[in-house]
Amino acid sequence: MTHWHSDTRELLASSHDHQLARLAACGIVLALLDAALPSPLPGIKPGLANIVTLYALASLGWRAAVWVSLLRIIGAGLLLGSLFTPGFWLSLSGGCGSLLLLAGTRWLPRRSFSVVSYSLLAACGHLGGQLLLARGWLIPHQGLWLLLPPLLTAAVITGLINGLFTLKLLESAKDET
Amino acid sequence: MTLRWPRLLAGDWLLLSLLLLTCGASFHWLWWQQGNAGELILSADGKVVSRWPLRLDHRFELHGPLGITVVEVHAGRARIASDPSPRQYCVRQGWLSRAGETALCLPNRTAISIGGQDQDDTLAF
């Protein structure tokens, strides 16, 4: 039988793909919420979308976390109209930084480190990625490091809160099954 | 579902305390220990008039079109002590101690700025 280019082709989406898409959609909603919340200082944000990345990491693995977080960054960039602006690149470099540190968490013994540690590391990775990009490209000035103390403190606090949220979420997901 | 405080593990507490220590250390080193700026750069009419190490106390007089700008260096810091400019912005800026800080007295065309140890940062602009 001849294939016409007007034939519709089915792209088969596995249930895994659906799960990723669902998580990424949650992440986009949380990222929008994040952007809507007023922040005391530019650069300090709750980073609620990290909860979704952490949930994906804990329940589906690191690859899933990469997918969910990259889809969320691009999706949120589209919806906020910030795609390919400096803010978008900052968000992307922060996401890559936190994914890199999350990749390292596989060597942490699971008996003594819970998802709260992952969240703290992810928050610091996010800050690190953003600061390196900002220092290297956007604001090439030594004075940028003066922002580090308050930003790091904020990262630790938000990382802790998000981590506790995720832990709670994972516990209740376990209780249900 | 009961609202129960999630249990943190030993490693979580360890990491959390390490990070809090790092926060404290970063405040200490980056904010409160930054008085080690190297030198004061004095300019008049857009040209550097002189450079002066901040650890030596001194008073300078810079001559501009409106009159004399008095610069004071004291205890590793520098300020414009007095200036004939009408709005006194540079005087009200007070003491400068960090590398990169600048006080401009535009009407009198004089300025001071603090130079740090590495001076290559502004090249990228």
Tab-separated table of C-alpha atoms in Angstrom:
chain	number	residue	atom	x	y	z
A	1	MET	CA	0.000	0.000	0.000
A	2	THR	CA	1.261	3.471	-0.867
A	3	HIS	CA	2.013	5.909	1.872
A	4	TRP	CA	0.761	9.396	1.182
A	5	HIS	CA	2.352	12.247	2.962
A	6	SER	CA	-1.092	13.379	3.988
A	7	ASP	CA	-1.559	10.119	5.872
A	8	THR	CA	-1.704	10.677	9.576
A	9	ARG	CA	1.048	8.894	11.400
A	10	GLU	CA	0.497	7.860	14.952
A	11	LEU	CA	3.256	8.873	17.333
A	12	LEU	CA	2.947	6.304	20.031
A	13	ALA	CA	3.327	7.907	23.430
A	14	SER	CA	4.106	5.405	26.121
A	15	SER	CA	2.691	5.710	29.606
A	16	HIS	CA	6.166	6.826	30.663
A	17	ASP	CA	5.920	9.736	28.207
A	18	HIS	CA	2.524	10.631	29.623
A	19	GLN	CA	3.939	10.628	33.125
A	20	LEU	CA	6.786	12.928	32.044
A	21	ALA	CA	4.384	15.267	30.276
A	22	ARG	CA	2.105	15.390	33.294
A	23	LEU	CA	4.993	16.219	35.622
A	24	ALA	CA	6.366	18.827	33.208
A	25	ALA	CA	2.910	20.432	33.057
A	26	CYS	CA	2.829	20.591	36.870
A	27	GLY	CA	6.289	22.116	36.766
A	28	ILE	CA	5.182	24.792	34.282
A	29	VAL	CA	2.228	25.733	36.494
A	30	LEU	CA	4.506	26.013	39.532
A	31	ALA	CA	7.044	28.028	37.526
A	32	LEU	CA	4.307	30.479	36.521
A	33	LEU	CA	3.238	30.735	40.148
A	34	ASP	CA	6.868	31.369	41.035
A	35	ALA	CA	7.109	34.199	38.526
A	36	ALA	CA	3.869	35.743	39.791
A	37	LEU	CA	4.948	35.834	43.437
A	38	PRO	CA	6.552	39.090	44.498
A	39	SER	CA	10.162	38.665	45.560
A	40	PRO	CA	12.099	40.827	48.018
A	41	LEU	CA	15.233	40.882	45.875
A	42	PRO	CA	15.714	40.107	42.196
A	43	GLY	CA	17.047	36.573	42.076
A	44	ILE	CA	15.353	35.319	45.228
A	45	LYS	CA	12.485	33.015	44.361
A	46	PRO	CA	10.929	30.022	46.045
A	47	GLY	CA	11.776	27.727	43.121
A	48	LEU	CA	8.610	25.709	43.545
A	49	ALA	CA	9.109	23.933	40.229
A	50	ASN	CA	12.101	22.164	41.734
A	51	ILE	CA	9.620	20.104	43.746
A	52	VAL	CA	8.460	18.498	40.523
A	53	THR	CA	12.015	17.825	39.348
A	54	LEU	CA	12.812	16.211	42.683
A	55	TYR	CA	9.634	14.155	42.571
A	56	ALA	CA	10.553	12.953	39.077
A	57	LEU	CA	14.055	12.104	40.264
A	58	ALA	CA	12.818	10.146	43.239
A	59	SER	CA	10.048	8.270	41.486
A	60	LEU	CA	11.267	7.891	37.888
A	61	GLY	CA	15.032	8.451	37.927
A	62	TRP	CA	17.546	11.022	36.754
A	63	ARG	CA	16.731	10.893	33.028
A	64	ALA	CA	13.120	11.656	33.811
A	65	ALA	CA	14.234	14.547	36.011
A	66	VAL	CA	16.269	15.958	33.101
A	67	TRP	CA	13.315	15.718	30.725
A	68	VAL	CA	10.853	17.207	33.176
A	69	SER	CA	13.096	20.073	34.117
A	70	LEU	CA	14.130	20.999	30.548
A	71	LEU	CA	10.537	20.775	29.292
A	72	ARG	CA	9.461	22.950	32.196
A	73	ILE	CA	12.129	25.585	31.507
A	74	ILE	CA	11.257	25.816	27.808
A	75	GLY	CA	7.508	25.689	28.454
A	76	ALA	CA	7.656	28.355	31.142
A	77	GLY	CA	9.866	30.459	28.854
A	78	LEU	CA	7.217	30.234	26.108
A	79	LEU	CA	4.367	31.114	28.438
A	80	LEU	CA	6.157	33.961	30.183
A	81	GLY	CA	7.416	35.340	26.887
A	82	SER	CA	10.986	35.166	28.117
A	83	LEU	CA	12.241	32.533	25.672
A	84	PHE	CA	15.887	33.241	24.671
A	85	THR	CA	16.068	36.358	26.844
A	86	PRO	CA	18.788	36.624	29.513
A	87	GLY	CA	16.243	35.510	32.116
A	88	PHE	CA	15.618	32.349	30.140
A	89	TRP	CA	19.332	31.570	29.833
A	90	LEU	CA	19.761	32.172	33.552
A	91	SER	CA	16.948	29.777	34.248
A	92	LEU	CA	18.444	27.222	31.864
A	93	SER	CA	21.929	27.459	33.362
A	94	GLY	CA	20.422	27.189	36.833
A	95	GLY	CA	18.469	24.125	35.781
A	96	CYS	CA	21.601	22.522	34.303
A	97	GLY	CA	23.563	23.301	37.477
A	98	SER	CA	20.980	21.682	39.681
A	99	LEU	CA	20.658	18.648	37.370
A	100	LEU	CA	24.436	18.214	37.484
A	101	LEU	CA	24.458	18.186	41.277
A	102	LEU	CA	21.437	15.883	41.299
A	103	ALA	CA	23.379	13.502	39.056
A	104	GLY	CA	25.981	13.378	41.805
A	105	THR	CA	23.442	12.372	44.440
A	106	ARG	CA	23.504	8.768	43.233
A	107	TRP	CA	26.663	8.333	45.270
A	108	LEU	CA	25.005	9.526	48.457
A	109	PRO	CA	23.984	6.619	50.672
A	110	ARG	CA	20.195	6.532	50.673
A	111	ARG	CA	20.060	5.387	54.275
A	112	SER	CA	21.304	8.715	55.620
A	113	PHE	CA	20.340	11.220	52.908
A	114	SER	CA	16.711	11.896	52.097
A	115	VAL	CA	15.238	13.975	49.305
A	116	VAL	CA	15.725	17.053	51.517
A	117	SER	CA	19.469	16.800	50.894
A	118	TYR	CA	18.817	16.489	47.177
A	119	SER	CA	16.687	19.596	47.327
A	120	LEU	CA	19.385	21.550	49.154
A	121	LEU	CA	21.978	20.441	46.600
A	122	ALA	CA	19.657	21.274	43.718
A	123	ALA	CA	19.052	24.766	45.086
A	124	CYS	CA	22.779	25.373	45.446
A	125	GLY	CA	23.424	23.962	41.971
A	126	HIS	CA	20.777	26.294	40.587
A	127	LEU	CA	22.415	29.284	42.238
A	128	GLY	CA	25.863	28.153	41.114
A	129	GLY	CA	24.826	27.732	37.489
A	130	GLN	CA	23.137	31.113	37.435
A	131	LEU	CA	25.976	32.967	39.121
A	132	LEU	CA	28.589	31.451	36.785
A	133	LEU	CA	26.590	32.472	33.717
A	134	ALA	CA	25.930	35.914	35.152
A	135	ARG	CA	29.598	36.418	36.029
A	136	GLY	CA	30.832	35.097	32.700
A	137	TRP	CA	28.358	36.769	30.386
A	138	LEU	CA	25.790	39.192	31.799
A	139	ILE	CA	27.634	41.110	34.519
A	140	PRO	CA	31.365	40.492	34.188
A	141	HIS	CA	32.312	42.274	37.385
A	142	GLN	CA	33.917	41.013	40.584
A	143	GLY	CA	31.243	42.882	42.559
A	144	LEU	CA	28.761	40.201	41.560
A	145	TRP	CA	30.165	37.910	44.244
A	146	LEU	CA	28.863	40.337	46.851
A	147	LEU	CA	25.419	39.003	45.984
A	148	LEU	CA	26.468	35.501	46.977
A	149	PRO	CA	25.846	35.622	50.767
A	150	PRO	CA	22.156	36.649	50.669
A	151	LEU	CA	21.449	34.518	47.615
A	152	LEU	CA	23.079	31.458	49.175
A	153	THR	CA	21.116	31.948	52.383
A	154	ALA	CA	17.907	32.227	50.376
A	155	ALA	CA	18.845	29.103	48.395
A	156	VAL	CA	19.380	27.091	51.576
A	157	ILE	CA	16.069	28.237	53.064
A	158	THR	CA	14.002	27.641	49.916
A	159	GLY	CA	15.849	24.380	49.262
A	160	LEU	CA	14.981	23.181	52.764
A	161	ILE	CA	11.292	24.118	52.444
A	162	ASN	CA	10.948	22.580	48.976
A	163	GLY	CA	12.730	19.460	50.184
A	164	LEU	CA	10.361	19.068	53.129
A	165	PHE	CA	7.423	19.500	50.747
A	166	THR	CA	8.789	16.843	48.407
A	167	LEU	CA	9.484	14.451	51.263
A	168	LYS	CA	5.928	14.885	52.482
A	169	LEU	CA	4.628	14.385	48.949
A	170	LEU	CA	6.631	11.193	48.457
A	171	GLU	CA	5.552	9.853	51.840
A	172	SER	CA	1.882	10.419	51.107
A	173	ALA	CA	2.290	8.928	47.618
A	174	LYS	CA	3.786	5.840	49.285
A	175	ASP	CA	0.950	5.681	51.820
A	176	GLU	CA	-1.628	5.644	49.047
A	177	THR	CA	-0.163	2.685	47.204
B	1	MET	CA	-3.757	12.276	56.034
B	2	THR	CA	-2.319	13.539	59.260
B	3	LEU	CA	0.044	16.457	59.157
B	4	ARG	CA	3.206	14.983	60.500
B	5	TRP	CA	6.599	16.657	60.329
B	6	PRO	CA	8.684	14.681	57.819
B	7	ARG	CA	11.676	12.995	59.379
B	8	LEU	CA	15.103	14.246	58.386
B	9	LEU	CA	17.971	11.757	58.275
B	10	ALA	CA	21.454	12.187	59.716
B	11	GLY	CA	22.951	13.161	56.357
B	12	ASP	CA	20.307	15.839	55.854
B	13	TRP	CA	21.214	17.481	59.132
B	14	LEU	CA	24.906	17.239	58.243
B	15	LEU	CA	24.414	18.841	54.829
B	16	LEU	CA	22.100	21.495	56.229
B	17	SER	CA	24.543	22.533	58.929
B	18	LEU	CA	27.426	22.542	56.430
B	19	LEU	CA	25.457	24.826	54.126
B	20	LEU	CA	24.455	27.139	56.957
B	21	LEU	CA	28.117	27.345	57.962
B	22	THR	CA	28.994	28.211	54.360
B	23	CYS	CA	26.355	30.948	54.409
B	24	GLY	CA	27.838	32.410	57.564
B	25	ALA	CA	31.348	32.162	56.151
B	26	SER	CA	30.318	33.834	52.904
B	27	PHE	CA	28.786	36.742	54.806
B	28	HIS	CA	31.919	36.996	56.888
B	29	TRP	CA	34.414	36.872	54.049
B	30	LEU	CA	32.541	38.683	51.303
B	31	TRP	CA	30.709	41.354	53.260
B	32	TRP	CA	32.534	42.178	56.440
B	33	GLN	CA	36.138	41.413	55.527
B	34	GLN	CA	36.208	43.356	52.302
B	35	GLY	CA	38.090	46.356	53.648
B	36	ASN	CA	41.271	45.261	51.908
B	37	ALA	CA	40.817	47.566	48.950
B	38	GLY	CA	44.163	48.670	47.658
B	39	GLU	CA	44.272	52.271	46.630
B	40	LEU	CA	42.366	55.445	46.094
B	41	ILE	CA	42.265	56.935	42.617
B	42	LEU	CA	41.714	60.687	42.497
B	43	SER	CA	40.616	62.320	39.286
B	44	ALA	CA	39.966	65.858	38.166
B	45	ASP	CA	38.693	66.941	34.764
B	46	GLY	CA	38.553	63.313	33.603
B	47	LYS	CA	42.217	62.631	34.238
B	48	VAL	CA	43.770	60.628	37.054
B	49	VAL	CA	45.530	63.114	39.305
B	50	SER	CA	47.042	60.699	41.761
B	51	ARG	CA	46.860	57.283	43.356
B	52	TRP	CA	47.142	56.840	47.079
B	53	PRO	CA	47.322	53.693	49.257
B	54	LEU	CA	44.279	53.577	51.519
B	55	ARG	CA	46.219	52.443	54.566
B	56	LEU	CA	47.898	55.864	54.847
B	57	ASP	CA	45.712	58.620	56.277
B	58	HIS	CA	45.850	61.814	54.281
B	59	ARG	CA	43.891	64.850	53.077
B	60	PHE	CA	43.875	65.942	49.453
B	61	GLU	CA	42.655	69.019	47.676
B	62	LEU	CA	41.448	68.602	44.125
B	63	HIS	CA	40.992	71.745	42.058
B	64	GLY	CA	37.986	72.004	39.800
B	65	PRO	CA	36.157	74.765	37.958
B	66	LEU	CA	33.938	75.533	40.975
B	67	GLY	CA	36.605	75.392	43.627
B	68	ILE	CA	38.345	72.907	45.853
B	69	THR	CA	37.164	69.365	46.582
B	70	VAL	CA	38.594	68.053	49.841
B	71	VAL	CA	39.216	64.300	49.963
B	72	GLU	CA	39.932	62.549	53.218
B	73	VAL	CA	41.555	59.137	53.644
B	74	HIS	CA	41.176	57.660	57.084
B	75	ALA	CA	41.421	54.134	58.498
B	76	GLY	CA	41.357	52.384	55.149
B	77	ARG	CA	38.372	54.362	53.875
B	78	ALA	CA	37.981	57.502	51.813
B	79	ARG	CA	35.365	60.215	51.444
B	80	ILE	CA	34.748	63.589	49.942
B	81	ALA	CA	34.966	65.793	53.010
B	82	SER	CA	33.752	68.918	51.284
B	83	ASP	CA	32.920	70.068	47.804
B	84	PRO	CA	31.500	73.217	46.225
B	85	SER	CA	28.942	71.328	44.082
B	86	PRO	CA	25.393	72.607	44.690
B	87	ARG	CA	23.675	69.325	45.497
B	88	GLN	CA	26.459	67.722	47.544
B	89	TYR	CA	25.760	64.224	46.210
B	90	CYS	CA	29.352	63.092	46.503
B	91	VAL	CA	29.711	64.413	50.037
B	92	ARG	CA	26.525	62.734	51.179
B	93	GLN	CA	27.740	59.427	49.759
B	94	GLY	CA	29.952	59.170	52.821
B	95	TRP	CA	32.804	56.746	53.301
B	96	LEU	CA	33.894	54.433	50.481
B	97	SER	CA	35.702	51.263	51.402
B	98	ARG	CA	35.018	48.598	48.762
B	99	ALA	CA	36.867	48.093	45.522
B	100	GLY	CA	34.905	49.639	42.690
B	101	GLU	CA	33.072	52.233	44.780
B	102	THR	CA	33.104	55.718	43.325
B	103	ALA	CA	32.055	59.196	44.381
B	104	LEU	CA	31.610	61.705	41.584
B	105	CYS	CA	31.364	65.437	42.046
B	106	LEU	CA	30.209	66.163	38.524
B	107	PRO	CA	29.745	69.937	38.717
B	108	ASN	CA	33.278	70.346	39.968
B	109	ARG	CA	34.558	67.635	37.591
B	110	THR	CA	36.321	65.747	40.359
B	111	ALA	CA	35.969	62.132	41.417
B	112	ILE	CA	37.455	59.514	43.687
B	113	SER	CA	37.214	55.781	43.271
B	114	ILE	CA	38.570	52.787	45.105
B	115	GLY	CA	40.772	50.438	43.137
B	116	GLY	CA	41.013	46.813	44.170
B	117	GLN	CA	43.822	44.340	43.798
B	118	ASP	CA	42.766	43.285	40.320
B	119	GLN	CA	41.938	46.027	37.916
B	120	ASP	CA	40.996	44.037	34.824
B	121	ASP	CA	37.272	43.739	35.514
B	122	THR	CA	36.053	46.700	33.542
B	123	LEU	CA	37.727	45.565	30.331
B	124	ALA	CA	34.653	43.560	29.300
B	125	PHE	CA	32.560	46.688	29.101
